[in-house]
């Protein structure tokens, strides 16, 4: 039997299976933030055509958050809406309206439906705050997931709440004080616009200078004494 002349150093070793690397959620978070900052810097260097794609990422994040919430709500985790809302920093109703079933998105807030005509100013204030688009305005309502049409920044819920809260704002000053300065100013903006328009209509028109011709050939009134 001939001697084995194959040199072990030249013979490839069988590839061993690499152990799976566990990546912590915090590392994912840091990685995504770095990517977003790099994307923003790239757009800022003059790529104006990519601006629309950059802003569209907010809708992608919203959709992925909805998937994450659905997973947390399902088995084996079965987190309650209260637990999810606590992590999101919103009310239970707002979390359920935004990340619940698609049929709920854009529907009137359940707090309004449950209270009916007996709704309190405090409830109106809380609902208005939960569904406020924020500054800068989001592309979808943070309270119910309603996608704002062009030039519209009120979801169906706040379109209902806004006039009610404006009309009843004097009934509970303490509740109204819970609005942030931005929300408070936005609530009164519509009312201020109406007042401004009414004042403009009531303002007398400035007198217009009239020319009177003194002769047949003086049509511009230049010969007036």
PDB file of C-alpha atoms in Angstrom:
ATOM      1  CA  UNK A   1       0.000   0.000   0.000  1.00  0.00           C
ATOM      2  CA  UNK A   2       1.447   3.350  -1.068  1.00  0.00           C
ATOM      3  CA  UNK A   3       2.173   6.012   1.429  1.00  0.00           C
ATOM      4  CA  UNK A   4      -0.230   9.014   1.613  1.00  0.00           C
ATOM      5  CA  UNK A   5       1.648  11.921   0.070  1.00  0.00           C
ATOM      6  CA  UNK A   6      -1.059  14.590   0.567  1.00  0.00           C
ATOM      7  CA  UNK A   7       0.188  17.401   2.751  1.00  0.00           C
ATOM      8  CA  UNK A   8      -2.298  18.222   5.566  1.00  0.00           C
ATOM      9  CA  UNK A   9      -1.506  21.930   5.318  1.00  0.00           C
ATOM     10  CA  UNK A  10      -2.823  22.015   1.712  1.00  0.00           C
ATOM     11  CA  UNK A  11      -5.970  20.028   2.407  1.00  0.00           C
ATOM     12  CA  UNK A  12      -8.974  22.228   3.252  1.00  0.00           C
ATOM     13  CA  UNK A  13     -10.532  21.425   6.562  1.00  0.00           C
ATOM     14  CA  UNK A  14     -14.248  20.741   6.671  1.00  0.00           C
ATOM     15  CA  UNK A  15     -16.138  23.943   7.439  1.00  0.00           C
ATOM     16  CA  UNK A  16     -17.489  23.989  10.918  1.00  0.00           C
ATOM     17  CA  UNK A  17     -20.917  25.428  11.565  1.00  0.00           C
ATOM     18  CA  UNK A  18     -20.672  28.985  12.863  1.00  0.00           C
ATOM     19  CA  UNK A  19     -22.446  29.605  16.111  1.00  0.00           C
ATOM     20  CA  UNK A  20     -25.377  31.963  15.781  1.00  0.00           C
ATOM     21  CA  UNK A  21     -24.611  35.454  16.982  1.00  0.00           C
ATOM     22  CA  UNK A  22     -27.199  36.874  19.301  1.00  0.00           C
ATOM     23  CA  UNK A  23     -27.916  40.542  18.596  1.00  0.00           C
ATOM     24  CA  UNK A  24     -29.556  42.540  21.336  1.00  0.00           C
ATOM     25  CA  UNK A  25     -32.525  44.788  20.556  1.00  0.00           C
ATOM     26  CA  UNK A  26     -30.520  47.823  21.666  1.00  0.00           C
ATOM     27  CA  UNK A  27     -27.918  47.013  18.988  1.00  0.00           C
ATOM     28  CA  UNK A  28     -30.623  46.831  16.342  1.00  0.00           C
ATOM     29  CA  UNK A  29     -31.933  50.185  17.525  1.00  0.00           C
ATOM     30  CA  UNK A  30     -28.497  51.821  17.338  1.00  0.00           C
ATOM     31  CA  UNK A  31     -27.870  50.326  13.876  1.00  0.00           C
ATOM     32  CA  UNK A  32     -31.175  51.602  12.464  1.00  0.00           C
ATOM     33  CA  UNK A  33     -30.538  55.075  13.877  1.00  0.00           C
ATOM     34  CA  UNK A  34     -27.090  55.168  12.232  1.00  0.00           C
ATOM     35  CA  UNK A  35     -28.609  54.158   8.897  1.00  0.00           C
ATOM     36  CA  UNK A  36     -31.270  56.865   9.147  1.00  0.00           C
ATOM     37  CA  UNK A  37     -28.718  59.547   9.987  1.00  0.00           C
ATOM     38  CA  UNK A  38     -26.534  58.443   7.070  1.00  0.00           C
ATOM     39  CA  UNK A  39     -29.570  58.512   4.755  1.00  0.00           C
ATOM     40  CA  UNK A  40     -30.461  62.029   5.893  1.00  0.00           C
ATOM     41  CA  UNK A  41     -26.882  63.220   5.311  1.00  0.00           C
ATOM     42  CA  UNK A  42     -26.905  61.732   1.808  1.00  0.00           C
ATOM     43  CA  UNK A  43     -30.183  63.502   0.943  1.00  0.00           C
ATOM     44  CA  UNK A  44     -28.866  66.737   2.450  1.00  0.00           C
ATOM     45  CA  UNK A  45     -25.935  66.748   0.013  1.00  0.00           C
ATOM     46  CA  UNK A  46     -28.273  67.598  -2.848  1.00  0.00           C
ATOM     47  CA  UNK A  47     -30.305  64.468  -3.617  1.00  0.00           C
ATOM     48  CA  UNK A  48     -33.651  66.269  -3.560  1.00  0.00           C
ATOM     49  CA  UNK A  49     -35.391  63.430  -5.437  1.00  0.00           C
ATOM     50  CA  UNK A  50     -34.814  61.112  -2.451  1.00  0.00           C
ATOM     51  CA  UNK A  51     -36.595  63.457  -0.041  1.00  0.00           C
ATOM     52  CA  UNK A  52     -39.991  61.856  -0.691  1.00  0.00           C
ATOM     53  CA  UNK A  53     -38.549  58.382  -0.054  1.00  0.00           C
ATOM     54  CA  UNK A  54     -37.012  59.580   3.206  1.00  0.00           C
ATOM     55  CA  UNK A  55     -40.310  60.965   4.509  1.00  0.00           C
ATOM     56  CA  UNK A  56     -42.113  57.799   3.402  1.00  0.00           C
ATOM     57  CA  UNK A  57     -40.054  55.860   5.933  1.00  0.00           C
ATOM     58  CA  UNK A  58     -42.353  57.125   8.686  1.00  0.00           C
ATOM     59  CA  UNK A  59     -45.173  55.102   7.136  1.00  0.00           C
ATOM     60  CA  UNK A  60     -42.887  52.052   7.021  1.00  0.00           C
ATOM     61  CA  UNK A  61     -41.997  52.478  10.693  1.00  0.00           C
ATOM     62  CA  UNK A  62     -45.691  52.775  11.530  1.00  0.00           C
ATOM     63  CA  UNK A  63     -46.465  49.566   9.612  1.00  0.00           C
ATOM     64  CA  UNK A  64     -43.605  47.680  11.289  1.00  0.00           C
ATOM     65  CA  UNK A  65     -44.708  48.933  14.710  1.00  0.00           C
ATOM     66  CA  UNK A  66     -48.166  47.576  13.956  1.00  0.00           C
ATOM     67  CA  UNK A  67     -46.650  44.169  13.163  1.00  0.00           C
ATOM     68  CA  UNK A  68     -44.624  44.260  16.372  1.00  0.00           C
ATOM     69  CA  UNK A  69     -47.712  45.120  18.413  1.00  0.00           C
ATOM     70  CA  UNK A  70     -49.650  42.290  16.761  1.00  0.00           C
ATOM     71  CA  UNK A  71     -46.876  39.888  17.773  1.00  0.00           C
ATOM     72  CA  UNK A  72     -46.848  41.152  21.347  1.00  0.00           C
ATOM     73  CA  UNK A  73     -50.619  40.847  21.533  1.00  0.00           C
ATOM     74  CA  UNK A  74     -50.589  37.267  20.262  1.00  0.00           C
ATOM     75  CA  UNK A  75     -49.524  34.053  21.977  1.00  0.00           C
ATOM     76  CA  UNK A  76     -47.364  33.195  23.805  1.00  0.00           C
ATOM     77  CA  UNK A  77     -46.883  36.793  25.024  1.00  0.00           C
ATOM     78  CA  UNK A  78     -50.479  38.085  25.130  1.00  0.00           C
ATOM     79  CA  UNK A  79     -49.598  41.589  26.341  1.00  0.00           C
ATOM     80  CA  UNK A  80     -52.631  43.702  27.174  1.00  0.00           C
ATOM     81  CA  UNK A  81     -53.448  47.005  25.479  1.00  0.00           C
ATOM     82  CA  UNK A  82     -52.742  48.749  28.781  1.00  0.00           C
ATOM     83  CA  UNK A  83     -49.199  47.346  28.894  1.00  0.00           C
ATOM     84  CA  UNK A  84     -48.548  48.302  25.262  1.00  0.00           C
ATOM     85  CA  UNK A  85     -50.007  51.786  25.727  1.00  0.00           C
ATOM     86  CA  UNK A  86     -47.816  52.333  28.783  1.00  0.00           C
ATOM     87  CA  UNK A  87     -44.664  51.656  26.712  1.00  0.00           C
ATOM     88  CA  UNK A  88     -45.877  53.921  23.910  1.00  0.00           C
ATOM     89  CA  UNK A  89     -46.741  56.751  26.277  1.00  0.00           C
ATOM     90  CA  UNK A  90     -50.364  56.998  25.110  1.00  0.00           C
ATOM     91  CA  UNK A  91     -53.728  56.006  26.483  1.00  0.00           C
ATOM     92  CA  UNK A  92     -55.065  52.473  26.133  1.00  0.00           C
ATOM     93  CA  UNK A  93     -57.782  53.664  23.758  1.00  0.00           C
ATOM     94  CA  UNK A  94     -55.288  55.526  21.558  1.00  0.00           C
ATOM     95  CA  UNK A  95     -53.020  52.476  21.279  1.00  0.00           C
ATOM     96  CA  UNK A  96     -55.944  50.230  20.426  1.00  0.00           C
ATOM     97  CA  UNK A  97     -57.339  52.639  17.841  1.00  0.00           C
ATOM     98  CA  UNK A  98     -53.994  53.059  16.089  1.00  0.00           C
ATOM     99  CA  UNK A  99     -52.579  49.539  16.206  1.00  0.00           C
ATOM    100  CA  UNK A 100     -55.740  47.467  16.411  1.00  0.00           C
ATOM    101  CA  UNK A 101     -57.711  46.006  13.544  1.00  0.00           C
ATOM    102  CA  UNK A 102     -57.680  47.972  10.287  1.00  0.00           C
ATOM    103  CA  UNK A 103     -61.423  48.568  10.524  1.00  0.00           C
ATOM    104  CA  UNK A 104     -60.823  50.635  13.673  1.00  0.00           C
ATOM    105  CA  UNK A 105     -58.411  53.071  12.049  1.00  0.00           C
ATOM    106  CA  UNK A 106     -59.963  56.424  11.339  1.00  0.00           C
ATOM    107  CA  UNK A 107     -63.107  55.496  13.266  1.00  0.00           C
ATOM    108  CA  UNK A 108     -64.401  57.741  16.013  1.00  0.00           C
ATOM    109  CA  UNK A 109     -62.604  57.270  19.309  1.00  0.00           C
ATOM    110  CA  UNK A 110     -64.493  54.805  21.494  1.00  0.00           C
ATOM    111  CA  UNK A 111     -64.401  57.206  24.423  1.00  0.00           C
ATOM    112  CA  UNK A 112     -66.693  59.522  22.465  1.00  0.00           C
ATOM    113  CA  UNK A 113     -69.037  56.714  21.485  1.00  0.00           C
ATOM    114  CA  UNK A 114     -69.240  55.371  25.030  1.00  0.00           C
ATOM    115  CA  UNK A 115     -69.816  58.788  26.639  1.00  0.00           C
ATOM    116  CA  UNK A 116     -72.255  60.056  24.010  1.00  0.00           C
ATOM    117  CA  UNK A 117     -73.837  63.422  24.784  1.00  0.00           C
ATOM    118  CA  UNK A 118     -72.606  63.153  28.384  1.00  0.00           C
ATOM    119  CA  UNK A 119     -68.944  63.441  27.382  1.00  0.00           C
ATOM    120  CA  UNK A 120     -66.941  65.611  29.769  1.00  0.00           C
ATOM    121  CA  UNK A 121     -64.496  68.382  28.890  1.00  0.00           C
ATOM    122  CA  UNK A 122     -61.715  66.326  30.491  1.00  0.00           C
ATOM    123  CA  UNK A 123     -62.447  63.454  28.094  1.00  0.00           C
ATOM    124  CA  UNK A 124     -62.566  65.829  25.127  1.00  0.00           C
ATOM    125  CA  UNK A 125     -59.189  67.258  26.136  1.00  0.00           C
ATOM    126  CA  UNK A 126     -57.602  63.804  26.457  1.00  0.00           C
ATOM    127  CA  UNK A 127     -59.013  62.615  23.136  1.00  0.00           C
ATOM    128  CA  UNK A 128     -57.914  65.819  21.377  1.00  0.00           C
ATOM    129  CA  UNK A 129     -54.374  65.410  22.751  1.00  0.00           C
ATOM    130  CA  UNK A 130     -54.179  61.718  21.810  1.00  0.00           C
ATOM    131  CA  UNK A 131     -55.234  62.447  18.210  1.00  0.00           C
ATOM    132  CA  UNK A 132     -53.240  65.659  17.723  1.00  0.00           C
ATOM    133  CA  UNK A 133     -50.864  65.382  14.713  1.00  0.00           C
ATOM    134  CA  UNK A 134     -47.990  67.097  16.533  1.00  0.00           C
ATOM    135  CA  UNK A 135     -45.311  69.509  15.323  1.00  0.00           C
ATOM    136  CA  UNK A 136     -44.030  68.736  12.748  1.00  0.00           C
ATOM    137  CA  UNK A 137     -47.247  67.056  11.730  1.00  0.00           C
ATOM    138  CA  UNK A 138     -47.168  63.300  11.270  1.00  0.00           C
ATOM    139  CA  UNK A 139     -48.442  61.694   8.070  1.00  0.00           C
ATOM    140  CA  UNK A 140     -50.942  59.608  10.041  1.00  0.00           C
ATOM    141  CA  UNK A 141     -52.929  60.345  13.184  1.00  0.00           C
ATOM    142  CA  UNK A 142     -51.005  59.165  16.269  1.00  0.00           C
ATOM    143  CA  UNK A 143     -54.280  58.228  17.920  1.00  0.00           C
ATOM    144  CA  UNK A 144     -56.065  56.140  15.290  1.00  0.00           C
ATOM    145  CA  UNK A 145     -53.706  55.651  12.346  1.00  0.00           C
ATOM    146  CA  UNK A 146     -55.866  57.743   9.991  1.00  0.00           C
ATOM    147  CA  UNK A 147     -53.773  58.859   6.989  1.00  0.00           C
ATOM    148  CA  UNK A 148     -54.242  62.581   6.496  1.00  0.00           C
ATOM    149  CA  UNK A 149     -55.297  63.699   3.010  1.00  0.00           C
ATOM    150  CA  UNK A 150     -53.572  66.688   1.415  1.00  0.00           C
ATOM    151  CA  UNK A 151     -53.948  69.896   3.461  1.00  0.00           C
ATOM    152  CA  UNK A 152     -55.918  68.081   6.214  1.00  0.00           C
ATOM    153  CA  UNK A 153     -54.547  67.610   9.735  1.00  0.00           C
ATOM    154  CA  UNK A 154     -57.663  66.463  11.591  1.00  0.00           C
ATOM    155  CA  UNK A 155     -58.700  62.828  11.741  1.00  0.00           C
ATOM    156  CA  UNK A 156     -62.460  62.130  11.958  1.00  0.00           C
ATOM    157  CA  UNK A 157     -62.202  62.050  15.761  1.00  0.00           C
ATOM    158  CA  UNK A 158     -60.546  65.462  16.131  1.00  0.00           C
ATOM    159  CA  UNK A 159     -62.764  66.933  13.436  1.00  0.00           C
ATOM    160  CA  UNK A 160     -65.617  66.035  15.811  1.00  0.00           C
ATOM    161  CA  UNK A 161     -63.869  66.980  19.061  1.00  0.00           C
ATOM    162  CA  UNK A 162     -62.410  70.331  18.002  1.00  0.00           C
ATOM    163  CA  UNK A 163     -65.688  72.329  17.711  1.00  0.00           C
ATOM    164  CA  UNK A 164     -67.101  70.670  20.842  1.00  0.00           C
ATOM    165  CA  UNK A 165     -64.025  71.475  22.899  1.00  0.00           C
ATOM    166  CA  UNK A 166     -63.883  75.032  21.586  1.00  0.00           C
ATOM    167  CA  UNK A 167     -67.511  75.603  22.535  1.00  0.00           C
ATOM    168  CA  UNK A 168     -67.161  74.087  26.017  1.00  0.00           C
ATOM    169  CA  UNK A 169     -63.606  75.180  26.852  1.00  0.00           C
ATOM    170  CA  UNK A 170     -64.821  77.523  29.609  1.00  0.00           C
ATOM    171  CA  UNK A 171     -66.496  74.710  31.565  1.00  0.00           C
ATOM    172  CA  UNK A 172     -63.275  73.131  32.866  1.00  0.00           C
ATOM    173  CA  UNK A 173     -60.184  75.356  32.796  1.00  0.00           C
ATOM    174  CA  UNK A 174     -58.128  72.806  34.754  1.00  0.00           C
ATOM    175  CA  UNK A 175     -58.722  70.111  32.143  1.00  0.00           C
ATOM    176  CA  UNK A 176     -57.858  72.512  29.324  1.00  0.00           C
ATOM    177  CA  UNK A 177     -54.568  73.328  31.061  1.00  0.00           C
ATOM    178  CA  UNK A 178     -53.414  69.742  30.412  1.00  0.00           C
ATOM    179  CA  UNK A 179     -52.937  70.534  26.721  1.00  0.00           C
ATOM    180  CA  UNK A 180     -49.425  71.382  25.636  1.00  0.00           C
ATOM    181  CA  UNK A 181     -48.841  74.959  24.389  1.00  0.00           C
ATOM    182  CA  UNK A 182     -48.758  73.654  20.802  1.00  0.00           C
ATOM    183  CA  UNK A 183     -52.047  71.773  21.216  1.00  0.00           C
ATOM    184  CA  UNK A 184     -53.680  74.747  22.963  1.00  0.00           C
ATOM    185  CA  UNK A 185     -52.648  77.127  20.179  1.00  0.00           C
ATOM    186  CA  UNK A 186     -53.790  74.719  17.483  1.00  0.00           C
ATOM    187  CA  UNK A 187     -57.173  74.270  19.184  1.00  0.00           C
ATOM    188  CA  UNK A 188     -57.801  78.038  19.085  1.00  0.00           C
ATOM    189  CA  UNK A 189     -56.353  78.558  15.620  1.00  0.00           C
ATOM    190  CA  UNK A 190     -59.597  77.749  13.827  1.00  0.00           C
ATOM    191  CA  UNK A 191     -61.544  80.063  16.114  1.00  0.00           C
ATOM    192  CA  UNK A 192     -58.984  82.846  15.621  1.00  0.00           C
ATOM    193  CA  UNK A 193     -59.286  82.472  11.846  1.00  0.00           C
ATOM    194  CA  UNK A 194     -63.066  82.814  12.034  1.00  0.00           C
ATOM    195  CA  UNK A 195     -62.796  85.914  14.222  1.00  0.00           C
ATOM    196  CA  UNK A 196     -60.249  87.460  11.865  1.00  0.00           C
ATOM    197  CA  UNK A 197     -62.443  86.828   8.844  1.00  0.00           C
ATOM    198  CA  UNK A 198     -65.493  88.239  10.604  1.00  0.00           C
ATOM    199  CA  UNK A 199     -63.559  91.377  11.590  1.00  0.00           C
ATOM    200  CA  UNK A 200     -62.338  91.778   8.046  1.00  0.00           C
ATOM    201  CA  UNK A 201     -65.876  91.564   6.706  1.00  0.00           C
ATOM    202  CA  UNK A 202     -67.117  94.081   9.287  1.00  0.00           C
ATOM    203  CA  UNK A 203     -64.320  96.544   8.504  1.00  0.00           C
ATOM    204  CA  UNK A 204     -65.575  99.402   6.328  1.00  0.00           C
ATOM    205  CA  UNK A 205     -64.092  99.534   2.881  1.00  0.00           C
ATOM    206  CA  UNK A 206     -61.610 102.401   2.401  1.00  0.00           C
ATOM    207  CA  UNK A 207     -63.028 105.209   0.281  1.00  0.00           C
ATOM    208  CA  UNK A 208     -61.950 105.071  -3.314  1.00  0.00           C
ATOM    209  CA  UNK A 209     -60.845 108.291  -5.006  1.00  0.00           C
ATOM    210  CA  UNK A 210     -63.316 109.316  -7.707  1.00  0.00           C
ATOM    211  CA  UNK A 211     -62.473 111.422 -10.654  1.00  0.00           C
ATOM    212  CA  UNK A 212     -65.029 113.759 -12.170  1.00  0.00           C
ATOM    213  CA  UNK A 213     -64.560 114.966 -15.697  1.00  0.00           C
ATOM    214  CA  UNK A 214     -65.163 118.663 -16.099  1.00  0.00           C
ATOM    215  CA  UNK A 215     -65.279 118.581 -19.854  1.00  0.00           C
ATOM    216  CA  UNK A 216     -65.835 116.162 -22.666  1.00  0.00           C
ATOM    217  CA  UNK A 217     -62.079 115.820 -23.240  1.00  0.00           C
ATOM    218  CA  UNK A 218     -61.137 115.621 -19.545  1.00  0.00           C
ATOM    219  CA  UNK A 219     -62.105 111.986 -19.023  1.00  0.00           C
ATOM    220  CA  UNK A 220     -59.552 111.472 -16.223  1.00  0.00           C
ATOM    221  CA  UNK A 221     -60.738 114.472 -14.238  1.00  0.00           C
ATOM    222  CA  UNK A 222     -57.395 116.194 -14.419  1.00  0.00           C
ATOM    223  CA  UNK A 223     -59.002 119.594 -14.960  1.00  0.00           C
ATOM    224  CA  UNK A 224     -60.987 119.448 -11.721  1.00  0.00           C
ATOM    225  CA  UNK A 225     -60.582 122.522  -9.569  1.00  0.00           C
TER     226      UNK A 225
END
